[in-house]
Short mmCIF file of C-alpha atoms and ligand atoms in Angstrom, two decimals:
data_model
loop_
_atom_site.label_atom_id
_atom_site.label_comp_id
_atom_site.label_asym_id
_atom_site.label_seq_id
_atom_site.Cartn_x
_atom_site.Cartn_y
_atom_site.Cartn_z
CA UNK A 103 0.00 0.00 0.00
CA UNK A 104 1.03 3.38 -0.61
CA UNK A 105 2.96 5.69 2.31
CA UNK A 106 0.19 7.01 4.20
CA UNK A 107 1.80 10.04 5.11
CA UNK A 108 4.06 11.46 2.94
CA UNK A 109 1.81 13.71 0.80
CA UNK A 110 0.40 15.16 3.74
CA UNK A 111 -3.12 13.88 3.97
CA UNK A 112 -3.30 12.03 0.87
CA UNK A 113 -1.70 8.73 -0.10
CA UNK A 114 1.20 8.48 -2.03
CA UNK A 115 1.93 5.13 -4.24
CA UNK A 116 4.80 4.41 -6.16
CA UNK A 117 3.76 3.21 -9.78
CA UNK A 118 7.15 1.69 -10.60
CA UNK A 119 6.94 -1.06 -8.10
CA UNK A 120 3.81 -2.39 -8.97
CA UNK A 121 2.33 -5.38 -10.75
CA UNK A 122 -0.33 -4.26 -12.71
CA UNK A 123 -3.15 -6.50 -10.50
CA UNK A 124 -1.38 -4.64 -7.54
CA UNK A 125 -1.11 -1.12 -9.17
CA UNK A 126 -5.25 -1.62 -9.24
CA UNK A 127 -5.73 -2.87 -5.82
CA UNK A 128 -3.50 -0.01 -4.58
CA UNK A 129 -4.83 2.74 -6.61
CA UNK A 130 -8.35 1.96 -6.00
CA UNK A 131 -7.86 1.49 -1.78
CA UNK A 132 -6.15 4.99 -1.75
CA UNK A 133 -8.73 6.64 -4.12
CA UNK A 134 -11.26 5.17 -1.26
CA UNK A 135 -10.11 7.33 1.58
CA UNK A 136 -10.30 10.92 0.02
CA UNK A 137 -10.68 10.49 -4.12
CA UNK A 138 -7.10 11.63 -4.18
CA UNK A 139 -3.77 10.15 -4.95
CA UNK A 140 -0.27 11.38 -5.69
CA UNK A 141 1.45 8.73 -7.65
CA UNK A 142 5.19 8.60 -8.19
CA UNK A 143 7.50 7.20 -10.97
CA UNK A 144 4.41 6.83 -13.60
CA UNK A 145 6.11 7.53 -16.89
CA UNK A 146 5.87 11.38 -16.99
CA UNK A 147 9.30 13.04 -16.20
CA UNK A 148 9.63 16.10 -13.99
CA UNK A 149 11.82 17.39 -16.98
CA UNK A 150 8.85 17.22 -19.41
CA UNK A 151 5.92 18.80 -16.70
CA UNK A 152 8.70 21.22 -16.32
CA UNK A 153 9.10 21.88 -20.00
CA UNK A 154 5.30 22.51 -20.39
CA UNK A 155 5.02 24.45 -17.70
CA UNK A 156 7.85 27.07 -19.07
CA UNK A 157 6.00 27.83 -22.30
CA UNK A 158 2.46 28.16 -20.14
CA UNK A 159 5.13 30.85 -17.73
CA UNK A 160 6.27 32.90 -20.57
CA UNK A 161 2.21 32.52 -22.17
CA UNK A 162 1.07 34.39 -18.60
CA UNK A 163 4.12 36.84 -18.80
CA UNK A 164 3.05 38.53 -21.87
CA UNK A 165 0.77 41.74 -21.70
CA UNK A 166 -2.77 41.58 -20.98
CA UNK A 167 -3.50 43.02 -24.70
CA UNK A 168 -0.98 40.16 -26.28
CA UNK A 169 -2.85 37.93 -24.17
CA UNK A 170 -6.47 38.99 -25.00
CA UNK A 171 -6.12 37.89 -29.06
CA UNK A 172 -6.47 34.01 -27.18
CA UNK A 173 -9.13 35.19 -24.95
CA UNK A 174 -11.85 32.11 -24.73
CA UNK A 175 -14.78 32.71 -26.29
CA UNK A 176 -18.43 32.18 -25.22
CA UNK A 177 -19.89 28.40 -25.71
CA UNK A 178 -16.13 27.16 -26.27
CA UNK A 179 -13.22 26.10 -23.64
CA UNK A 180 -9.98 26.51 -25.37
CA UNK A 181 -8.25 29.69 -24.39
CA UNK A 182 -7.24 32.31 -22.11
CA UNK A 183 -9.43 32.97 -19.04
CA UNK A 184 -8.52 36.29 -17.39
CA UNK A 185 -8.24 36.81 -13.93
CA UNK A 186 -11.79 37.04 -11.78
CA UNK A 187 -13.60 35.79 -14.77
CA UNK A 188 -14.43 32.48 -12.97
CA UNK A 189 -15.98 31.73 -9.56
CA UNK A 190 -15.80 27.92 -9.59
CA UNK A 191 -17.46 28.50 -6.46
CA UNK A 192 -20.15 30.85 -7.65
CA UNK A 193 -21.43 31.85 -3.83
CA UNK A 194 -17.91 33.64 -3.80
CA UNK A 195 -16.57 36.89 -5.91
CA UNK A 196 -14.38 35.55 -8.80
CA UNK A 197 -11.13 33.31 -8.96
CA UNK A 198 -8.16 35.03 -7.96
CA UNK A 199 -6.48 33.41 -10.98
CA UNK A 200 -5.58 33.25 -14.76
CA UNK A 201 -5.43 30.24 -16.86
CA UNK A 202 -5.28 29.17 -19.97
CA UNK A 203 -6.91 25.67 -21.74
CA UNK A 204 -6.67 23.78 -24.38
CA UNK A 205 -8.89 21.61 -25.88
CA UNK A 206 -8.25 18.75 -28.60
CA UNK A 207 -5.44 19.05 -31.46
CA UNK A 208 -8.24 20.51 -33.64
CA UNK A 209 -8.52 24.20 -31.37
CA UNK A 210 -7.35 26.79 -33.00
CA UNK A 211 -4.97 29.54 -31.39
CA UNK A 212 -2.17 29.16 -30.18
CA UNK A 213 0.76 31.57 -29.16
CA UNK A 214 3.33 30.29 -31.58
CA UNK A 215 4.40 33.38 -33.08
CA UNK A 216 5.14 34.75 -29.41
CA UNK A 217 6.97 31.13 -27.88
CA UNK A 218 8.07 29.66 -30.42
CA UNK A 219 6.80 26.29 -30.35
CA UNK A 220 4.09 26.37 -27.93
CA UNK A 221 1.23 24.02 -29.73
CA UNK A 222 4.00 21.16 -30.07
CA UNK A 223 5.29 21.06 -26.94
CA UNK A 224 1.64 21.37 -25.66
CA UNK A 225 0.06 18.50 -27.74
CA UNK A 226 3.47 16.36 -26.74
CA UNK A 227 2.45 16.81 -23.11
CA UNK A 228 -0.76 16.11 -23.87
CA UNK A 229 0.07 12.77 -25.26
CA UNK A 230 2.00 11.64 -22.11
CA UNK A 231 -1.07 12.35 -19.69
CA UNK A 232 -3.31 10.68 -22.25
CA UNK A 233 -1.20 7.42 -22.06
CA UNK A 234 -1.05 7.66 -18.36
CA UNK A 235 -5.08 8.39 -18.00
CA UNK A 236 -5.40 4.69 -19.93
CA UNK A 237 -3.25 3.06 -17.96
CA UNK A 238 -4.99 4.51 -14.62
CA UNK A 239 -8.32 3.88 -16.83
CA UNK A 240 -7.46 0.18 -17.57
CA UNK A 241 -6.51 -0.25 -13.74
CA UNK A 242 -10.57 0.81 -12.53
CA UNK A 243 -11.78 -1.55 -15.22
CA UNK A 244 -9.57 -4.81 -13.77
CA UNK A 245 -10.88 -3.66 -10.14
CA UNK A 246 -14.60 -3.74 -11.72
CA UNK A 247 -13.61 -7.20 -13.16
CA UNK A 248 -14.62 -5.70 -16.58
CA UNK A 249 -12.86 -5.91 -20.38
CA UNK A 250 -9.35 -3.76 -19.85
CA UNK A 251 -10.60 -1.61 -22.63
CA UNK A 252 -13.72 -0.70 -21.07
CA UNK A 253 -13.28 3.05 -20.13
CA UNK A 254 -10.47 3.45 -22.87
CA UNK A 255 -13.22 2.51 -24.75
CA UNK A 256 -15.03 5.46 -24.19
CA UNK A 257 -12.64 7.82 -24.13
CA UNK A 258 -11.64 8.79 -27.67
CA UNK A 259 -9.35 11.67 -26.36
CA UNK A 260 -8.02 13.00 -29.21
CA UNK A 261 -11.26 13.17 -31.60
CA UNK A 262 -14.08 16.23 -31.73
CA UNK A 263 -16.33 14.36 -29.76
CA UNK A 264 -14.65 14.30 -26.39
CA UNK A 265 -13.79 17.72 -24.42
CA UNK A 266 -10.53 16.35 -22.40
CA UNK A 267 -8.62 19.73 -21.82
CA UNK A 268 -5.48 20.63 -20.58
CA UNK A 269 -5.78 23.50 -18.40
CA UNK A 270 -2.84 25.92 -16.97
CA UNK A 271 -4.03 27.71 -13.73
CA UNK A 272 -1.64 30.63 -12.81
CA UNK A 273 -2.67 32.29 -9.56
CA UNK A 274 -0.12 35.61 -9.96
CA UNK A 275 1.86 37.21 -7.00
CA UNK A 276 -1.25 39.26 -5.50
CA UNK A 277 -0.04 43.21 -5.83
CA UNK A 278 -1.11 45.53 -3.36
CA UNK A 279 -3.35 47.40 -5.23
CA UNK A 280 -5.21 44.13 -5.58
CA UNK A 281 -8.29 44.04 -2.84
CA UNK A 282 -8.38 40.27 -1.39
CA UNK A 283 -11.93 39.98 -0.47
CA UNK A 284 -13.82 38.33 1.98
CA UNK A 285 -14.18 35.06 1.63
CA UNK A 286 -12.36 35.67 -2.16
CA UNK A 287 -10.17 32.30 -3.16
CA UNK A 288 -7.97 31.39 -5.69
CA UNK A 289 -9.88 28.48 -6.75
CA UNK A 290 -13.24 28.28 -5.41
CA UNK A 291 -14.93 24.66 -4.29
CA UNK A 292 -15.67 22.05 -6.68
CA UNK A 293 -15.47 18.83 -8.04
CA UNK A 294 -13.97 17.73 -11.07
CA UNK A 295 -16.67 16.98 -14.01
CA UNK A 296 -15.07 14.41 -16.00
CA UNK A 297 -13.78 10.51 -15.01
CA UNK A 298 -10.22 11.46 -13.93
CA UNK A 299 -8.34 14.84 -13.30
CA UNK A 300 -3.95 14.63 -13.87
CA UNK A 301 -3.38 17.40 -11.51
CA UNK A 302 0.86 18.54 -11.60
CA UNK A 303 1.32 21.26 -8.81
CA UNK A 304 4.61 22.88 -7.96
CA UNK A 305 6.04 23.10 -4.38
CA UNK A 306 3.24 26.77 -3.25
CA UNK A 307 0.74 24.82 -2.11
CA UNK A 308 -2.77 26.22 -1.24
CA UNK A 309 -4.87 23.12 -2.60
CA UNK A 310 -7.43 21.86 0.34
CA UNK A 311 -9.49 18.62 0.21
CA UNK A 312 -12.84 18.18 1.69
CA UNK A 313 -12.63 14.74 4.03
CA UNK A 314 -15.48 12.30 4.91
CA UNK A 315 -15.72 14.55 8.64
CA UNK A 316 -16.31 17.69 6.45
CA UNK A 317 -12.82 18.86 7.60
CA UNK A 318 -10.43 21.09 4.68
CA UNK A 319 -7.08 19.56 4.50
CA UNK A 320 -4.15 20.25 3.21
CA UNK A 321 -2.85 18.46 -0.64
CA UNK A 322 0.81 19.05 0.42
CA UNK A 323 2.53 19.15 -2.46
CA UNK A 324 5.03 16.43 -2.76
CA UNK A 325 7.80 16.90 -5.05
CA UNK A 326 8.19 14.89 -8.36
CA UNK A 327 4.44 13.69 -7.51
CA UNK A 328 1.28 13.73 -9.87
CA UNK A 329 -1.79 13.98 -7.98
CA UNK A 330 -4.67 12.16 -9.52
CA UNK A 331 -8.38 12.32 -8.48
CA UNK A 332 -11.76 11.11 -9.28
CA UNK A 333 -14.51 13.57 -11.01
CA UNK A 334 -17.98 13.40 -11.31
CA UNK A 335 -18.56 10.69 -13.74
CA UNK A 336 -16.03 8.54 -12.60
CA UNK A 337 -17.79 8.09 -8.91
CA UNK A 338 -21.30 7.89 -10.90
CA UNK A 339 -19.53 4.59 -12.88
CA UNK A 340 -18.69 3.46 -9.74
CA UNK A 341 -22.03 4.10 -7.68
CA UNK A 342 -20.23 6.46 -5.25
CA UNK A 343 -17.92 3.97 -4.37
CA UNK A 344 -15.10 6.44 -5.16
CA UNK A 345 -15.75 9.93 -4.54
CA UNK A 346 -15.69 13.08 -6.54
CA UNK A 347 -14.66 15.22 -3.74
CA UNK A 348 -14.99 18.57 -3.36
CA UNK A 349 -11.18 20.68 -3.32
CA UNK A 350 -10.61 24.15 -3.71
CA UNK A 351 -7.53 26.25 -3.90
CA UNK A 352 -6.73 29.05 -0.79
CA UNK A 353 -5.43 32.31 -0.66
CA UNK A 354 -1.68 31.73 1.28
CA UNK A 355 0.14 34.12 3.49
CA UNK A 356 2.20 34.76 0.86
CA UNK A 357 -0.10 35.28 -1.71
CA UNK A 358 1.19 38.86 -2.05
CA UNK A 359 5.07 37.51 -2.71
CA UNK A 360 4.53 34.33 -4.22
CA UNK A 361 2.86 32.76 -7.42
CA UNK A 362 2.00 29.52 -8.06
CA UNK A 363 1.39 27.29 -11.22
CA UNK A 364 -0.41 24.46 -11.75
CA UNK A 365 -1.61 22.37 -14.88
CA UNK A 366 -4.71 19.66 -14.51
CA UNK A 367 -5.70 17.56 -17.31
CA UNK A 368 -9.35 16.39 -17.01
CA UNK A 369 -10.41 13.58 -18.40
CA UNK A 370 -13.74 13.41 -19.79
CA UNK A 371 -15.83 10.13 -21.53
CA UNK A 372 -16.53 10.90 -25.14
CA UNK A 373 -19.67 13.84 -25.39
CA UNK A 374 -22.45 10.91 -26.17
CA UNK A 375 -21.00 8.03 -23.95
CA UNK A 376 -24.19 7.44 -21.52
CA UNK A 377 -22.95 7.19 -18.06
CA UNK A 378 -24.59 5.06 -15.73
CA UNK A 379 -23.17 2.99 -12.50
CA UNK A 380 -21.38 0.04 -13.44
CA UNK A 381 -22.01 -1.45 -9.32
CA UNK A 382 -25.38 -1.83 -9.02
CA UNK A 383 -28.64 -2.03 -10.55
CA UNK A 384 -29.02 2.11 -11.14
CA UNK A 385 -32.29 3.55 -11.87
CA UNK A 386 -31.70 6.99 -12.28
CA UNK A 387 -31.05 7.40 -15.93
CA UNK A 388 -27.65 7.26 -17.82
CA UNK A 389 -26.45 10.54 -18.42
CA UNK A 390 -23.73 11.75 -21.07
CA UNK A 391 -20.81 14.31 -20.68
CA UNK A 392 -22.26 16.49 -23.17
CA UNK A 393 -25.90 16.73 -21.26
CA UNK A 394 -23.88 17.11 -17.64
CA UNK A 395 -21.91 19.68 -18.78
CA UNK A 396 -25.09 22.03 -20.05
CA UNK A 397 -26.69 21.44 -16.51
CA UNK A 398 -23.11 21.99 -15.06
CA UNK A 399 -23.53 24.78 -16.83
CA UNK A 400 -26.15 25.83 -15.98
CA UNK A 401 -26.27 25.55 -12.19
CA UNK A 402 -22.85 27.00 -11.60
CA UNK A 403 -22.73 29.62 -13.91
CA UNK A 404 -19.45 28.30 -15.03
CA UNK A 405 -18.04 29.33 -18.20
O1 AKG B 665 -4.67 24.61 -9.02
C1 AKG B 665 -4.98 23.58 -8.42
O2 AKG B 665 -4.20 23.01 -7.67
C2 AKG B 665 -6.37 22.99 -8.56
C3 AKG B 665 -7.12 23.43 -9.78
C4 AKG B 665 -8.43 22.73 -9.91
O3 AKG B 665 -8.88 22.05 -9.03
C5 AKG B 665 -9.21 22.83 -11.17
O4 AKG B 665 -8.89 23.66 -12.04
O5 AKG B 665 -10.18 22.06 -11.32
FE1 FE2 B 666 -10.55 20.82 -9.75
#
């Protein structure tokens, strides 16, 4: 079983020593206790998140008018999201953030002309968390005792008919002339909407967890770690057995010195894949991406 400790509150397992049937059992047990997991050693370098995250640093460096010709724009998700344009919370003023997502190899814009070669190393990134969400995928169908391809199955993550995104939150060095308000966050509470999120902090920290006891704790960042948790659909497939739990991201002492980076890669079934619990007889009906998304939408006021 993975160190119980080390990453704070959250397990930490090391993917390299693990047999496959093992990697499942482990995965899964840890995923039970708070729908979080930092996993070591699982075939993404710190090198390469460190490569992506440069071109995302110099992206969120240029001026606010540079940056505005990426600006996302209404009904889509790739693109630049200025600061306080989200409250992922929406009982809270906006996101003390800025990030920038992209969607599937077919998006257009992309700030080549300004980094030289932004898309590619973006899209090689991409590939890397793509193989690692199958392998992680292929691990929750052996635990279900289902085909291996199952969930690959229905994630076709580089076509137009799934909405897996990379996303690069940057939560700037808070200026004085910048009013914190009350109750204001970097990243207000949610959960995740898709099957899986690849979350790659650095060493800030800020990210909180919402335990069983209703407690916010601490995702201590640990270093060299990916943290992986479980979104919406993902504890639907498996009839709450696994939880989507709720995380958000605080405003730290240092907010006014220090800025933080972090990239997440959610992992959503294709758009038309109907979703239904995989555990038990379920009568509430199956329910796609593409539909949960709209009432996401809707009820959040997000995007
Ligand atoms: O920045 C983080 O650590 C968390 C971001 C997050 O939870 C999200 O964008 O869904
Ligand atoms: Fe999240």
């Amino acid at each position: 079983m993975g160190s119980p400790n080390k990453g704070g509150n959250i397990p930490v397992l090391d993917f390299s020593s693990a047999s496959p049937a093992s990697l499942s059992e482990e995965l899964f047990a840890a995923l039970r206790q708070t729908g979080f997991v930092y996993v070591k050693h699982c075939g993404i370098t710190p090198e390469e998140v460190n490569c992506v995250k440069d071109v995302f640093t110099k992206f969120f460096a240029l001026s606010d008018e540079s940056k505005s010709g990426f600006t996302r724009k209404e009904g889509e998700n790739h693109g630049w999201v200025p600061m306080l344009r989200e409250s992922l919370d929406p009982s809270k003023p906006g996101d003390l953030k800025e990030s920038f997502n992209i969607t599937s190899i077919y998006s257009k814009g992309f700030p080549n002309d300004e980094i030289p070669g932004f898309q590619e190393t973006v899209h090689n990134f991409m590939e890397k968390c793509q193989f690692l969400a199958f392998q992680v995928l292929k691990c929750f169908a052996y635990k279900l005792g289902i085909p291996d391809d199952f969930f690959v199955g229905c994630h076709h993550l580089s076509s137009r008919e799934n909405q897996t995104a990379l996303r690069c939150l940057h939560y700037p060095a808070l200026s004085e002339d910048v009013i914190i308000e009350a109750g204001q966050l970097r990243c207000g509470k949610h959960s995740d909407w898709g099957s899986i999120t690849l979350l790659f902090q650095d060493s800030v920290g800020g990210l909180q967890v919402l335990k069983g006891d209703n407690q916010w704790v601490d995702a201590t960042p640990v270093e060299d770690a990916i943290l992986i948790n479980i979104g919406d659909m993902m504890q639907r497939w498996f009839n709450k057995e696994i939880k989507s739990t709720l995380h958000r991201v605080v405003v730290g002492t240092d907010a006014r010195t220090r800025a933080r980076i972090s990239m997440a890669y959610f992992v959503m079934p294709d758009d038309h894949f109907p979703v239904r619990s995989l555990k038990a007889i379920d009568s509430a009906p199956p329910v796609t991406m593409s539909e949960y998304i709209r009432h996401k939408i809707a009820t959040t006021g997000h995007y």
